[in-house]
Amino acid sequence: MTPVTEVFARFAVLVEDSKYNKLSDEEIDFILTKYLESAFVLFKEFNVKFKPTIFTDEIGEKYIQKNNEEEVDLEEQQILAYGMVIAWHESKIYRDKFLKQGMNTKDFNQLSNATMLMNNRELYEVSKKEFVKRRRRYRNRDWNGDDL
């Protein structure tokens, strides 16, 4: 089993969000756990092969448990972290879209949310491309060319 904090730390390196400073540890853990669950769904190769679950031990520490009891390797952790980044960006984009719907265009543009939305979309696309590239590399890592 691999502690979820290892994947959370990789996510934190990729994302800086000051809103987490205002939240309790329990709220942060809840949000990051939901992002991790979303990453499981996005990382189809990992999800289908290992059926990962988040397991909490008797002292409250959370772990990622694979059906074969192996540790989540570094490459898998990094891909999961990028999946969490995608989930994080999606939440930012949806929030800004809902904000835009509640305001007129002039107010939305003056509050610089239009620029933030555009930047979040660009970063989302970059993160998604990196995630797909890493998944492709993961999918092909055991292939030695003998299947031809």
CSV table of C-alpha atoms in Angstrom, one decimal:
chain,number,residue,atom,x,y,z
A,1,MET,CA,0.0,0.0,0.0
A,2,THR,CA,1.1,3.5,-0.8
A,3,PRO,CA,0.3,6.5,1.4
A,4,VAL,CA,-2.0,9.0,-0.4
A,5,THR,CA,0.3,11.7,0.9
A,6,GLU,CA,2.9,10.7,-1.6
A,7,VAL,CA,0.6,11.5,-4.5
A,8,PHE,CA,-0.8,14.6,-2.7
A,9,ALA,CA,2.8,15.9,-2.4
A,10,ARG,CA,3.3,15.4,-6.2
A,11,PHE,CA,0.1,17.2,-6.8
A,12,ALA,CA,1.1,20.1,-4.5
A,13,VAL,CA,4.3,20.6,-6.5
A,14,LEU,CA,2.3,21.0,-9.7
A,15,VAL,CA,-0.4,23.3,-8.3
A,16,GLU,CA,-0.3,26.3,-6.0
A,17,ASP,CA,-3.6,27.4,-4.6
A,18,SER,CA,-3.8,29.8,-1.7
A,19,LYS,CA,-7.4,28.9,-0.9
A,20,TYR,CA,-6.2,25.8,0.8
A,21,ASN,CA,-4.6,28.0,3.5
A,22,LYS,CA,-8.1,28.9,4.7
A,23,LEU,CA,-9.3,25.4,5.0
A,24,SER,CA,-9.0,22.9,7.8
A,25,ASP,CA,-6.8,19.8,7.4
A,26,GLU,CA,-10.0,17.6,7.1
A,27,GLU,CA,-11.4,19.8,4.4
A,28,ILE,CA,-8.1,19.7,2.4
A,29,ASP,CA,-7.9,15.9,2.8
A,30,PHE,CA,-11.5,15.5,1.6
A,31,ILE,CA,-10.9,17.7,-1.5
A,32,LEU,CA,-7.6,16.1,-2.4
A,33,THR,CA,-9.1,12.6,-1.9
A,34,LYS,CA,-11.9,13.5,-4.4
A,35,TYR,CA,-9.3,14.8,-6.9
A,36,LEU,CA,-7.4,11.5,-6.4
A,37,GLU,CA,-10.6,9.5,-7.0
A,38,SER,CA,-11.2,11.5,-10.2
A,39,ALA,CA,-7.6,10.7,-11.2
A,40,PHE,CA,-8.3,6.9,-10.8
A,41,VAL,CA,-11.1,7.3,-13.3
A,42,LEU,CA,-9.0,9.3,-15.8
A,43,PHE,CA,-6.1,6.8,-15.5
A,44,LYS,CA,-8.0,4.0,-17.2
A,45,GLU,CA,-5.0,1.6,-17.6
A,46,PHE,CA,-4.3,1.8,-13.9
A,47,ASN,CA,-7.9,1.6,-12.9
A,48,VAL,CA,-8.8,-1.4,-15.0
A,49,LYS,CA,-5.6,-3.4,-14.2
A,50,PHE,CA,-5.4,-2.7,-10.4
A,51,LYS,CA,-8.9,-1.6,-9.2
A,52,PRO,CA,-7.3,0.9,-6.8
A,53,THR,CA,-9.1,1.9,-3.6
A,54,ILE,CA,-8.4,4.3,-0.8
A,55,PHE,CA,-8.0,2.5,2.4
A,56,THR,CA,-7.9,4.1,5.9
A,57,ASP,CA,-6.0,2.2,8.6
A,58,GLU,CA,-6.9,2.1,12.3
A,59,ILE,CA,-5.0,5.3,13.1
A,60,GLY,CA,-6.7,7.3,10.2
A,61,GLU,CA,-3.8,7.2,7.7
A,62,LYS,CA,-5.0,6.8,4.1
A,63,TYR,CA,-3.4,4.5,1.6
A,64,ILE,CA,-3.9,3.6,-2.1
A,65,GLN,CA,-4.5,-0.2,-2.2
A,66,LYS,CA,-4.1,-2.1,-5.5
A,67,ASN,CA,-5.7,-5.4,-6.0
A,68,ASN,CA,-2.3,-7.1,-6.2
A,69,GLU,CA,-1.0,-5.5,-3.0
A,70,GLU,CA,1.9,-3.9,-4.8
A,71,GLU,CA,3.1,-0.3,-4.1
A,72,VAL,CA,2.0,2.4,-6.5
A,73,ASP,CA,5.3,3.0,-8.4
A,74,LEU,CA,6.7,6.5,-9.0
A,75,GLU,CA,5.5,6.7,-12.6
A,76,GLU,CA,1.9,5.8,-11.5
A,77,GLN,CA,2.1,8.4,-8.7
A,78,GLN,CA,3.1,11.1,-11.2
A,79,ILE,CA,0.3,10.2,-13.6
A,80,LEU,CA,-2.2,10.2,-10.8
A,81,ALA,CA,-0.9,13.6,-9.7
A,82,TYR,CA,-1.4,14.9,-13.2
A,83,GLY,CA,-4.9,13.5,-13.2
A,84,MET,CA,-5.6,15.4,-10.0
A,85,VAL,CA,-4.3,18.6,-11.7
A,86,ILE,CA,-6.9,18.0,-14.5
A,87,ALA,CA,-9.7,17.6,-11.9
A,88,TRP,CA,-8.4,20.8,-10.1
A,89,HIS,CA,-8.4,22.8,-13.4
A,90,GLU,CA,-11.9,21.5,-14.3
A,91,SER,CA,-13.2,22.8,-10.9
A,92,LYS,CA,-11.6,26.2,-11.6
A,93,ILE,CA,-12.9,26.5,-15.1
A,94,TYR,CA,-16.5,25.5,-14.0
A,95,ARG,CA,-16.4,28.0,-11.2
A,96,ASP,CA,-15.3,30.8,-13.5
A,97,LYS,CA,-18.0,29.8,-16.1
A,98,PHE,CA,-20.7,30.0,-13.4
A,99,LEU,CA,-19.4,33.3,-12.3
A,100,LYS,CA,-19.5,34.6,-15.9
A,101,GLN,CA,-23.1,33.5,-16.2
A,102,GLY,CA,-24.0,35.5,-13.1
A,103,MET,CA,-22.4,38.7,-14.3
A,104,ASN,CA,-22.6,40.9,-17.4
A,105,THR,CA,-19.7,40.7,-19.8
A,106,LYS,CA,-18.3,44.1,-18.8
A,107,ASP,CA,-18.2,43.3,-15.1
A,108,PHE,CA,-16.7,39.9,-15.8
A,109,ASN,CA,-13.9,41.4,-17.9
A,110,GLN,CA,-13.2,44.2,-15.5
A,111,LEU,CA,-12.8,41.8,-12.6
A,112,SER,CA,-10.0,40.0,-14.7
A,113,ASN,CA,-11.9,36.7,-14.4
A,114,ALA,CA,-12.0,36.6,-18.2
A,115,THR,CA,-8.2,36.5,-18.3
A,116,MET,CA,-8.1,33.9,-15.5
A,117,LEU,CA,-10.6,31.7,-17.3
A,118,MET,CA,-8.5,31.9,-20.5
A,119,ASN,CA,-5.3,31.1,-18.6
A,120,ASN,CA,-7.0,28.2,-16.7
A,121,ARG,CA,-8.2,26.7,-20.0
A,122,GLU,CA,-4.7,27.0,-21.5
A,123,LEU,CA,-3.1,25.4,-18.4
A,124,TYR,CA,-5.8,22.7,-18.5
A,125,GLU,CA,-5.0,21.8,-22.1
A,126,VAL,CA,-1.2,21.7,-21.3
A,127,SER,CA,-1.9,19.5,-18.3
A,128,LYS,CA,-4.2,17.2,-20.2
A,129,LYS,CA,-1.6,16.8,-23.0
A,130,GLU,CA,1.1,15.9,-20.4
A,131,PHE,CA,-1.3,13.5,-18.8
A,132,VAL,CA,-2.1,11.7,-22.1
A,133,LYS,CA,1.6,11.6,-23.0
A,134,ARG,CA,2.5,10.0,-19.6
A,135,ARG,CA,-0.4,7.5,-19.9
A,136,ARG,CA,0.7,6.5,-23.4
A,137,ARG,CA,4.3,5.9,-22.1
A,138,TYR,CA,2.9,3.9,-19.2
A,139,ARG,CA,0.8,1.8,-21.5
A,140,ASN,CA,3.8,1.0,-23.7
A,141,ARG,CA,6.4,0.5,-20.9
A,142,ASP,CA,6.2,-3.3,-20.9
A,143,TRP,CA,6.1,-3.7,-24.7
A,144,ASN,CA,9.3,-5.0,-26.2
A,145,GLY,CA,8.2,-5.2,-29.8
A,146,ASP,CA,7.8,-9.0,-29.9
A,147,ASP,CA,4.1,-8.8,-30.7
A,148,LEU,CA,4.7,-7.9,-34.4
